[in-house]
PDB file of C-alpha atoms in Angstrom:
ATOM      1  CA  ASN A 519       0.000   0.000   0.000  1.00  0.00           C
ATOM      2  CA  GLU A 520       3.009   2.327   0.249  1.00  0.00           C
ATOM      3  CA  GLN A 521       3.845   1.819  -3.414  1.00  0.00           C
ATOM      4  CA  LYS A 522       3.662   4.877  -5.663  1.00  0.00           C
ATOM      5  CA  CYS A 523       2.758   4.202  -9.282  1.00  0.00           C
ATOM      6  CA  ILE A 524       0.752   5.403 -12.271  1.00  0.00           C
ATOM      7  CA  LEU A 525      -2.095   3.549 -13.975  1.00  0.00           C
ATOM      8  CA  PHE A 526      -2.017   4.784 -17.584  1.00  0.00           C
ATOM      9  CA  LEU A 527      -5.167   4.216 -19.656  1.00  0.00           C
ATOM     10  CA  ASP A 528      -4.051   4.962 -23.211  1.00  0.00           C
ATOM     11  CA  GLU A 529      -6.336   5.591 -26.216  1.00  0.00           C
ATOM     12  CA  PHE A 530      -9.279   5.895 -23.832  1.00  0.00           C
ATOM     13  CA  ASP A 531     -11.576   7.190 -26.571  1.00  0.00           C
ATOM     14  CA  ARG A 532     -10.703   4.567 -29.214  1.00  0.00           C
ATOM     15  CA  SER A 533     -13.108   1.892 -28.003  1.00  0.00           C
ATOM     16  CA  SER A 534     -16.123   1.399 -30.261  1.00  0.00           C
ATOM     17  CA  ASN A 535     -18.139   0.305 -27.222  1.00  0.00           C
ATOM     18  CA  ILE A 536     -19.288   2.909 -24.718  1.00  0.00           C
ATOM     19  CA  ASP A 537     -19.529   0.163 -22.103  1.00  0.00           C
ATOM     20  CA  VAL A 538     -15.736   0.239 -21.846  1.00  0.00           C
ATOM     21  CA  GLN A 539     -15.889   3.845 -20.626  1.00  0.00           C
ATOM     22  CA  ASN A 540     -18.680   2.990 -18.223  1.00  0.00           C
ATOM     23  CA  MET A 541     -16.667   0.136 -16.776  1.00  0.00           C
ATOM     24  CA  ALA A 542     -13.671   2.438 -16.427  1.00  0.00           C
ATOM     25  CA  LEU A 543     -15.774   4.755 -14.267  1.00  0.00           C
ATOM     26  CA  GLN A 544     -15.449   2.194 -11.491  1.00  0.00           C
ATOM     27  CA  ILE A 545     -11.688   2.712 -11.619  1.00  0.00           C
ATOM     28  CA  LEU A 546     -11.870   6.492 -11.933  1.00  0.00           C
ATOM     29  CA  LEU A 547     -14.453   6.991  -9.182  1.00  0.00           C
ATOM     30  CA  ASP A 548     -14.102   4.037  -6.811  1.00  0.00           C
ATOM     31  CA  ARG A 549     -10.499   3.076  -7.646  1.00  0.00           C
ATOM     32  CA  GLN A 550     -11.517  -0.556  -7.946  1.00  0.00           C
ATOM     33  CA  VAL A 551     -13.071  -2.998 -10.408  1.00  0.00           C
ATOM     34  CA  ASN A 552     -14.416  -6.508  -9.825  1.00  0.00           C
ATOM     35  CA  GLY A 553     -13.025  -6.543  -6.304  1.00  0.00           C
ATOM     36  CA  HIS A 554      -9.517  -5.463  -7.325  1.00  0.00           C
ATOM     37  CA  ARG A 555      -8.554  -2.201  -5.593  1.00  0.00           C
ATOM     38  CA  LEU A 556      -5.755   0.206  -6.528  1.00  0.00           C
ATOM     39  CA  VAL A 557      -3.090   0.912  -3.915  1.00  0.00           C
ATOM     40  CA  GLU A 558      -3.300   4.316  -2.205  1.00  0.00           C
ATOM     41  CA  GLY A 559      -0.194   5.616  -3.942  1.00  0.00           C
ATOM     42  CA  CYS A 560      -1.570   4.966  -7.434  1.00  0.00           C
ATOM     43  CA  ARG A 561      -2.533   7.886  -9.670  1.00  0.00           C
ATOM     44  CA  ILE A 562      -4.634   7.475 -12.818  1.00  0.00           C
ATOM     45  CA  ILE A 563      -3.746   9.167 -16.107  1.00  0.00           C
ATOM     46  CA  VAL A 564      -5.967   8.878 -19.163  1.00  0.00           C
ATOM     47  CA  ALA A 565      -4.901   9.768 -22.711  1.00  0.00           C
ATOM     48  CA  THR A 566      -7.351  10.614 -25.486  1.00  0.00           C
ATOM     49  CA  ASN A 567      -7.133  12.119 -28.950  1.00  0.00           C
ATOM     50  CA  GLY A 568      -8.331  15.367 -30.457  1.00  0.00           C
ATOM     51  CA  THR A 569     -12.101  15.680 -30.724  1.00  0.00           C
ATOM     52  CA  ALA A 570     -11.811  16.005 -34.504  1.00  0.00           C
ATOM     53  CA  ASP A 571      -9.829  12.773 -34.878  1.00  0.00           C
ATOM     54  CA  VAL A 572     -11.467   9.975 -36.872  1.00  0.00           C
ATOM     55  CA  GLY A 573     -12.293   6.726 -35.088  1.00  0.00           C
ATOM     56  CA  THR A 574     -12.775   8.143 -31.610  1.00  0.00           C
ATOM     57  CA  MET A 575     -15.714   8.066 -29.219  1.00  0.00           C
ATOM     58  CA  PRO A 576     -16.743  11.206 -27.308  1.00  0.00           C
ATOM     59  CA  LEU A 577     -16.258  11.041 -23.563  1.00  0.00           C
ATOM     60  CA  THR A 578     -19.401  10.486 -21.564  1.00  0.00           C
ATOM     61  CA  GLU A 579     -20.310  13.404 -19.305  1.00  0.00           C
ATOM     62  CA  ALA A 580     -19.899  11.173 -16.262  1.00  0.00           C
ATOM     63  CA  ALA A 581     -16.338  10.293 -17.279  1.00  0.00           C
ATOM     64  CA  ALA A 582     -15.412  13.858 -18.240  1.00  0.00           C
ATOM     65  CA  LYS A 583     -16.508  15.265 -14.858  1.00  0.00           C
ATOM     66  CA  ARG A 584     -14.164  12.911 -13.031  1.00  0.00           C
ATOM     67  CA  MET A 585     -11.027  14.113 -14.810  1.00  0.00           C
ATOM     68  CA  ILE A 586      -8.751  17.119 -14.941  1.00  0.00           C
ATOM     69  CA  HIS A 587      -8.346  17.851 -18.649  1.00  0.00           C
ATOM     70  CA  LEU A 588      -4.962  19.034 -19.912  1.00  0.00           C
ATOM     71  CA  TYR A 589      -4.435  19.763 -23.607  1.00  0.00           C
ATOM     72  CA  VAL A 590      -1.132  19.098 -25.347  1.00  0.00           C
ATOM     73  CA  ASP A 591      -0.205  21.523 -28.136  1.00  0.00           C
ATOM     74  CA  VAL A 592       2.452  19.897 -30.312  1.00  0.00           C
ATOM     75  CA  GLU A 593       3.090  23.234 -32.041  1.00  0.00           C
ATOM     76  CA  ALA A 594       3.926  25.245 -28.918  1.00  0.00           C
ATOM     77  CA  ASP A 595       7.432  26.691 -28.518  1.00  0.00           C
ATOM     78  CA  GLY A 596       8.028  24.671 -25.374  1.00  0.00           C
ATOM     79  CA  THR A 597       7.085  21.491 -27.180  1.00  0.00           C
ATOM     80  CA  ARG A 598       9.571  22.178 -29.976  1.00  0.00           C
ATOM     81  CA  GLU A 599      12.312  22.813 -27.427  1.00  0.00           C
ATOM     82  CA  SER A 600      11.479  19.561 -25.674  1.00  0.00           C
ATOM     83  CA  TRP A 601      11.545  17.639 -28.961  1.00  0.00           C
ATOM     84  CA  THR A 602      14.867  19.243 -29.908  1.00  0.00           C
ATOM     85  CA  LYS A 603      16.401  18.127 -26.607  1.00  0.00           C
ATOM     86  CA  TRP A 604      15.065  14.609 -27.109  1.00  0.00           C
ATOM     87  CA  ALA A 605      16.290  14.460 -30.697  1.00  0.00           C
ATOM     88  CA  SER A 606      19.791  15.535 -29.668  1.00  0.00           C
ATOM     89  CA  GLU A 607      19.949  12.910 -26.906  1.00  0.00           C
ATOM     90  CA  GLU A 608      18.686  10.202 -29.275  1.00  0.00           C
ATOM     91  CA  GLY A 609      21.245  10.997 -31.955  1.00  0.00           C
ATOM     92  CA  ILE A 610      18.720  12.241 -34.512  1.00  0.00           C
ATOM     93  CA  THR A 611      20.526  13.874 -37.397  1.00  0.00           C
ATOM     94  CA  PRO A 612      21.180  17.592 -36.758  1.00  0.00           C
ATOM     95  CA  ALA A 613      19.809  18.277 -40.225  1.00  0.00           C
ATOM     96  CA  LEU A 614      16.300  17.302 -39.087  1.00  0.00           C
ATOM     97  CA  ILE A 615      16.632  19.413 -35.951  1.00  0.00           C
ATOM     98  CA  ALA A 616      17.635  22.377 -38.106  1.00  0.00           C
ATOM     99  CA  TYR A 617      14.685  21.674 -40.382  1.00  0.00           C
ATOM    100  CA  ALA A 618      12.302  21.642 -37.404  1.00  0.00           C
ATOM    101  CA  LYS A 619      13.600  25.009 -36.225  1.00  0.00           C
ATOM    102  CA  SER A 620      13.586  26.580 -39.693  1.00  0.00           C
ATOM    103  CA  PHE A 621      10.230  25.284 -40.920  1.00  0.00           C
ATOM    104  CA  PRO A 622       8.081  24.606 -37.811  1.00  0.00           C
ATOM    105  CA  ASP A 623       4.772  24.798 -39.701  1.00  0.00           C
ATOM    106  CA  GLU A 624       5.841  22.150 -42.192  1.00  0.00           C
ATOM    107  CA  PHE A 625       7.445  20.016 -39.489  1.00  0.00           C
ATOM    108  CA  HIS A 626       4.215  19.785 -37.499  1.00  0.00           C
ATOM    109  CA  GLY A 627       1.853  19.654 -40.461  1.00  0.00           C
ATOM    110  CA  SER A 628      -1.248  21.794 -40.725  1.00  0.00           C
ATOM    111  CA  LYS A 629      -1.558  24.544 -38.121  1.00  0.00           C
ATOM    112  CA  GLY A 630      -4.607  25.860 -36.421  1.00  0.00           C
ATOM    113  CA  HIS A 631      -5.953  22.703 -34.735  1.00  0.00           C
ATOM    114  CA  LYS A 632      -8.099  23.726 -31.787  1.00  0.00           C
ATOM    115  CA  PHE A 633      -9.252  21.544 -28.925  1.00  0.00           C
ATOM    116  CA  THR A 634     -12.854  21.621 -27.791  1.00  0.00           C
ATOM    117  CA  GLU A 635     -12.932  21.877 -24.022  1.00  0.00           C
ATOM    118  CA  GLU A 636     -14.295  18.717 -22.453  1.00  0.00           C
ATOM    119  CA  GLN A 637     -14.825  20.203 -19.023  1.00  0.00           C
ATOM    120  CA  LYS A 638     -17.339  22.651 -17.579  1.00  0.00           C
ATOM    121  CA  PRO A 639     -18.185  23.888 -14.072  1.00  0.00           C
ATOM    122  CA  CYS A 640     -20.608  21.930 -11.918  1.00  0.00           C
ATOM    123  CA  ALA A 641     -20.783  20.985  -8.236  1.00  0.00           C
ATOM    124  CA  ARG A 642     -18.392  18.038  -8.716  1.00  0.00           C
ATOM    125  CA  THR A 643     -15.798  19.809 -10.868  1.00  0.00           C
ATOM    126  CA  ASN A 644     -15.869  22.983  -8.730  1.00  0.00           C
ATOM    127  CA  CYS A 645     -15.054  20.924  -5.635  1.00  0.00           C
ATOM    128  CA  MET A 646     -12.340  19.138  -7.602  1.00  0.00           C
ATOM    129  CA  ALA A 647     -10.815  22.516  -8.520  1.00  0.00           C
ATOM    130  CA  ALA A 648     -10.901  23.638  -4.882  1.00  0.00           C
ATOM    131  CA  ALA A 649      -9.139  20.436  -3.800  1.00  0.00           C
ATOM    132  CA  VAL A 650      -6.461  20.941  -6.458  1.00  0.00           C
ATOM    133  CA  TRP A 651      -5.927  24.534  -5.281  1.00  0.00           C
ATOM    134  CA  GLU A 652      -5.563  23.512  -1.639  1.00  0.00           C
ATOM    135  CA  GLU A 653      -3.088  20.747  -2.442  1.00  0.00           C
ATOM    136  CA  SER A 654      -1.104  23.049  -4.737  1.00  0.00           C
ATOM    137  CA  ARG A 655      -0.353  25.383  -1.824  1.00  0.00           C
ATOM    138  CA  LYS A 656       2.004  22.703  -0.514  1.00  0.00           C
ATOM    139  CA  ILE A 657       4.129  22.783  -3.684  1.00  0.00           C
ATOM    140  CA  PRO A 658       6.747  25.562  -4.170  1.00  0.00           C
ATOM    141  CA  TRP A 659       6.379  25.619  -7.968  1.00  0.00           C
ATOM    142  CA  ALA A 660       2.565  25.460  -7.971  1.00  0.00           C
ATOM    143  CA  ASP A 661       2.073  28.930  -9.502  1.00  0.00           C
ATOM    144  CA  SER A 662       3.593  27.729 -12.760  1.00  0.00           C
ATOM    145  CA  VAL A 663       0.939  25.027 -13.238  1.00  0.00           C
ATOM    146  CA  ILE A 664      -2.101  25.995 -11.186  1.00  0.00           C
ATOM    147  CA  VAL A 665      -3.957  27.927 -13.926  1.00  0.00           C
ATOM    148  CA  PRO A 666      -4.028  25.076 -16.493  1.00  0.00           C
ATOM    149  CA  LEU A 667      -4.934  22.635 -13.712  1.00  0.00           C
ATOM    150  CA  ILE A 668      -7.931  24.706 -12.614  1.00  0.00           C
ATOM    151  CA  GLU A 669      -8.897  25.222 -16.267  1.00  0.00           C
ATOM    152  CA  GLY A 670      -8.740  21.463 -16.644  1.00  0.00           C
ATOM    153  CA  CYS A 671     -11.261  21.124 -13.812  1.00  0.00           C
ATOM    154  CA  VAL A 672     -13.852  23.760 -14.741  1.00  0.00           C
ATOM    155  CA  GLY A 673     -12.951  25.137 -18.170  1.00  0.00           C
ATOM    156  CA  HIS A 674     -11.152  28.284 -19.287  1.00  0.00           C
ATOM    157  CA  VAL A 675     -13.891  30.855 -18.613  1.00  0.00           C
ATOM    158  CA  ALA A 676     -14.820  29.767 -15.086  1.00  0.00           C
ATOM    159  CA  ALA A 677     -11.177  29.237 -14.115  1.00  0.00           C
ATOM    160  CA  ALA A 678     -10.269  32.899 -14.579  1.00  0.00           C
ATOM    161  CA  ASN A 679     -12.694  34.105 -11.886  1.00  0.00           C
ATOM    162  CA  MET A 680     -12.107  31.095  -9.671  1.00  0.00           C
ATOM    163  CA  VAL A 681      -8.321  31.467  -9.586  1.00  0.00           C
ATOM    164  CA  GLY A 682      -8.723  35.190  -8.949  1.00  0.00           C
ATOM    165  CA  MET A 683     -11.027  34.520  -5.991  1.00  0.00           C
ATOM    166  CA  PHE A 684      -8.749  31.801  -4.596  1.00  0.00           C
ATOM    167  CA  ARG A 685      -5.751  34.130  -4.757  1.00  0.00           C
ATOM    168  CA  MET A 686      -7.608  36.990  -3.070  1.00  0.00           C
ATOM    169  CA  TYR A 687      -8.861  34.666  -0.350  1.00  0.00           C
ATOM    170  CA  ALA A 688      -5.322  33.403   0.239  1.00  0.00           C
ATOM    171  CA  ASP A 689      -4.349  36.999   1.045  1.00  0.00           C
ATOM    172  CA  LEU A 690      -7.029  37.409   3.725  1.00  0.00           C
ATOM    173  CA  PRO A 691      -5.878  37.727   7.342  1.00  0.00           C
ATOM    174  CA  LYS A 692      -5.215  34.489   9.200  1.00  0.00           C
ATOM    175  CA  ILE A 693      -7.409  33.389  12.093  1.00  0.00           C
ATOM    176  CA  GLU A 694      -4.532  33.658  14.565  1.00  0.00           C
ATOM    177  CA  ASP A 695      -3.860  37.260  13.458  1.00  0.00           C
ATOM    178  CA  ILE A 696      -7.494  38.227  14.006  1.00  0.00           C
ATOM    179  CA  ILE A 697      -7.485  36.677  17.481  1.00  0.00           C
ATOM    180  CA  ALA A 698      -4.218  38.418  18.382  1.00  0.00           C
ATOM    181  CA  ASP A 699      -5.277  41.892  17.204  1.00  0.00           C
ATOM    182  CA  PRO A 700      -8.976  42.206  16.275  1.00  0.00           C
ATOM    183  CA  HIS A 701      -8.761  46.035  16.447  1.00  0.00           C
ATOM    184  CA  GLY A 702      -5.835  46.395  14.055  1.00  0.00           C
ATOM    185  CA  CYS A 703      -5.877  43.301  11.821  1.00  0.00           C
ATOM    186  CA  SER A 704      -6.308  44.144   8.139  1.00  0.00           C
ATOM    187  CA  LEU A 705      -9.756  43.980   6.532  1.00  0.00           C
ATOM    188  CA  PRO A 706     -10.771  42.403   3.203  1.00  0.00           C
ATOM    189  CA  ASP A 707     -10.618  44.799   0.259  1.00  0.00           C
ATOM    190  CA  ALA A 708     -14.245  45.711  -0.439  1.00  0.00           C
ATOM    191  CA  SER A 709     -13.322  46.879  -3.942  1.00  0.00           C
ATOM    192  CA  LYS A 710     -12.540  43.251  -4.847  1.00  0.00           C
ATOM    193  CA  GLY A 711     -16.012  42.027  -3.963  1.00  0.00           C
ATOM    194  CA  PHE A 712     -18.070  41.453  -0.843  1.00  0.00           C
ATOM    195  CA  GLY A 713     -17.864  37.714  -1.423  1.00  0.00           C
ATOM    196  CA  LEU A 714     -14.544  37.856   0.422  1.00  0.00           C
ATOM    197  CA  PHE A 715     -16.323  39.055   3.563  1.00  0.00           C
ATOM    198  CA  PHE A 716     -18.796  36.198   3.292  1.00  0.00           C
ATOM    199  CA  ALA A 717     -16.066  33.583   2.815  1.00  0.00           C
ATOM    200  CA  LEU A 718     -14.012  34.937   5.724  1.00  0.00           C
ATOM    201  CA  GLY A 719     -17.146  35.225   7.847  1.00  0.00           C
ATOM    202  CA  MET A 720     -18.022  31.572   7.323  1.00  0.00           C
ATOM    203  CA  ASN A 721     -14.490  30.648   8.277  1.00  0.00           C
ATOM    204  CA  LEU A 722     -14.797  32.671  11.497  1.00  0.00           C
ATOM    205  CA  ARG A 723     -18.064  30.889  12.159  1.00  0.00           C
ATOM    206  CA  THR A 724     -16.311  27.523  11.961  1.00  0.00           C
ATOM    207  CA  GLU A 725     -13.266  28.649  13.939  1.00  0.00           C
ATOM    208  CA  GLY A 726     -15.441  29.935  16.792  1.00  0.00           C
ATOM    209  CA  LYS A 727     -15.509  26.378  18.118  1.00  0.00           C
ATOM    210  CA  ILE A 728     -12.659  24.190  19.339  1.00  0.00           C
ATOM    211  CA  GLY A 729     -13.393  20.501  19.334  1.00  0.00           C
ATOM    212  CA  GLY A 730     -17.053  21.240  18.704  1.00  0.00           C
ATOM    213  CA  VAL A 731     -17.332  23.467  21.785  1.00  0.00           C
ATOM    214  CA  GLU A 732     -17.885  27.221  21.500  1.00  0.00           C
ATOM    215  CA  ASP A 733     -14.859  29.262  22.587  1.00  0.00           C
ATOM    216  CA  HIS A 734     -16.099  32.533  24.109  1.00  0.00           C
ATOM    217  CA  GLY A 735     -12.710  34.242  23.814  1.00  0.00           C
ATOM    218  CA  ARG A 736     -12.515  33.565  20.097  1.00  0.00           C
ATOM    219  CA  VAL A 737     -16.105  34.664  19.576  1.00  0.00           C
ATOM    220  CA  GLN A 738     -15.354  37.953  21.340  1.00  0.00           C
ATOM    221  CA  SER A 739     -12.304  38.572  19.143  1.00  0.00           C
ATOM    222  CA  PHE A 740     -14.264  37.773  16.005  1.00  0.00           C
ATOM    223  CA  ALA A 741     -17.143  40.067  17.040  1.00  0.00           C
ATOM    224  CA  THR A 742     -14.675  42.906  17.635  1.00  0.00           C
ATOM    225  CA  TYR A 743     -13.094  42.335  14.233  1.00  0.00           C
ATOM    226  CA  VAL A 744     -16.426  42.069  12.381  1.00  0.00           C
ATOM    227  CA  SER A 745     -17.658  45.295  14.012  1.00  0.00           C
ATOM    228  CA  ARG A 746     -15.193  47.099  11.728  1.00  0.00           C
ATOM    229  CA  TRP A 747     -16.813  45.634   8.587  1.00  0.00           C
ATOM    230  CA  PRO A 748     -19.287  47.486   6.334  1.00  0.00           C
ATOM    231  CA  GLU A 749     -22.831  47.533   7.727  1.00  0.00           C
ATOM    232  CA  GLU A 750     -24.347  44.901   5.405  1.00  0.00           C
ATOM    233  CA  GLN A 751     -21.513  42.453   6.016  1.00  0.00           C
ATOM    234  CA  GLN A 752     -21.822  42.960   9.772  1.00  0.00           C
ATOM    235  CA  ALA A 753     -25.536  42.182   9.571  1.00  0.00           C
ATOM    236  CA  MET A 754     -24.904  39.035   7.552  1.00  0.00           C
ATOM    237  CA  TRP A 755     -22.344  37.741  10.023  1.00  0.00           C
ATOM    238  CA  PHE A 756     -24.128  38.566  13.279  1.00  0.00           C
ATOM    239  CA  LYS A 757     -27.436  37.113  12.081  1.00  0.00           C
ATOM    240  CA  VAL A 758     -25.953  33.874  10.780  1.00  0.00           C
ATOM    241  CA  VAL A 759     -23.371  33.302  13.498  1.00  0.00           C
ATOM    242  CA  SER A 760     -25.767  33.914  16.396  1.00  0.00           C
ATOM    243  CA  GLU A 761     -27.418  30.583  15.528  1.00  0.00           C
ATOM    244  CA  ASP A 762     -24.191  28.573  15.894  1.00  0.00           C
ATOM    245  CA  LEU A 763     -22.303  30.741  18.374  1.00  0.00           C
ATOM    246  CA  PRO A 764     -24.962  32.055  20.757  1.00  0.00           C
ATOM    247  CA  SER A 765     -22.439  33.769  23.038  1.00  0.00           C
ATOM    248  CA  VAL A 766     -21.975  36.402  20.317  1.00  0.00           C
ATOM    249  CA  VAL A 767     -25.240  38.063  21.373  1.00  0.00           C
ATOM    250  CA  SER A 768     -23.703  38.952  24.749  1.00  0.00           C
ATOM    251  CA  THR A 769     -20.781  40.851  23.208  1.00  0.00           C
ATOM    252  CA  ARG A 770     -20.624  44.654  23.205  1.00  0.00           C
ATOM    253  CA  GLU A 771     -20.299  44.686  19.446  1.00  0.00           C
ATOM    254  CA  TYR A 772     -23.425  42.623  18.826  1.00  0.00           C
ATOM    255  CA  LYS A 773     -25.472  44.755  21.206  1.00  0.00           C
ATOM    256  CA  ALA A 774     -24.237  47.958  19.536  1.00  0.00           C
ATOM    257  CA  TRP A 775     -25.093  46.585  16.104  1.00  0.00           C
ATOM    258  CA  ASP A 776     -28.476  45.302  17.263  1.00  0.00           C
ATOM    259  CA  LYS A 777     -29.379  48.676  18.789  1.00  0.00           C
ATOM    260  CA  THR A 778     -28.184  50.789  15.862  1.00  0.00           C
ATOM    261  CA  TYR A 779     -28.917  48.811  12.713  1.00  0.00           C
ATOM    262  CA  ARG A 780     -31.252  45.914  13.352  1.00  0.00           C
ATOM    263  CA  VAL A 781     -34.789  46.417  12.086  1.00  0.00           C
TER     264      VAL A 781
END
């Protein structure tokens, strides 16, 4: 079970029988088939062809939603550099390498092939993107790959806003900083959207308990911090949090808000 390996399913879309894809869903989703389970260290990689290729089957929606889709452009500059390095190491004649550099369009054939995105946002793929983002924070070089990974989860259009929100949220003050200095800790930037206040507020709601038990000291610090928020965001937080953290209603800040703003 400690073994690390890759299960590579090549030519996934070449089967003429859709049942093959459906069977493979057991591997992709449950990591097992017919009682045979993959080891924990196994990662699954699936290779398919371009959507315009002849002799391929389209991915089922169920299969597509369980994958992160990355598209390989054989005409990209980085790809040519990689091929050149490989060709030199393999002893390919320098004349062909020179030809590839001098006539890249002819070397790769017809240009202009575009991939149709297989992925789109939904509850499953959005959660998959969030999990990828969280895991990427543990990797020093994550910034160089995180955008295509998130695009592979939810598609190009949704990824732009999602990555932007994730990055802004990562810059929000930490829970320990709010507890240490609720009067001076930095506030979310309202110009970047009030969704940041909501996200941080829900996090404060969760962090108001330790081991499932309400911590009155934390709740007091959070109430002091939230009292510096814009009026609507204060109202949202006090109303919602009072259900889970009832001690908030005894704080000075809640009473001041309740007296001044509550209708």
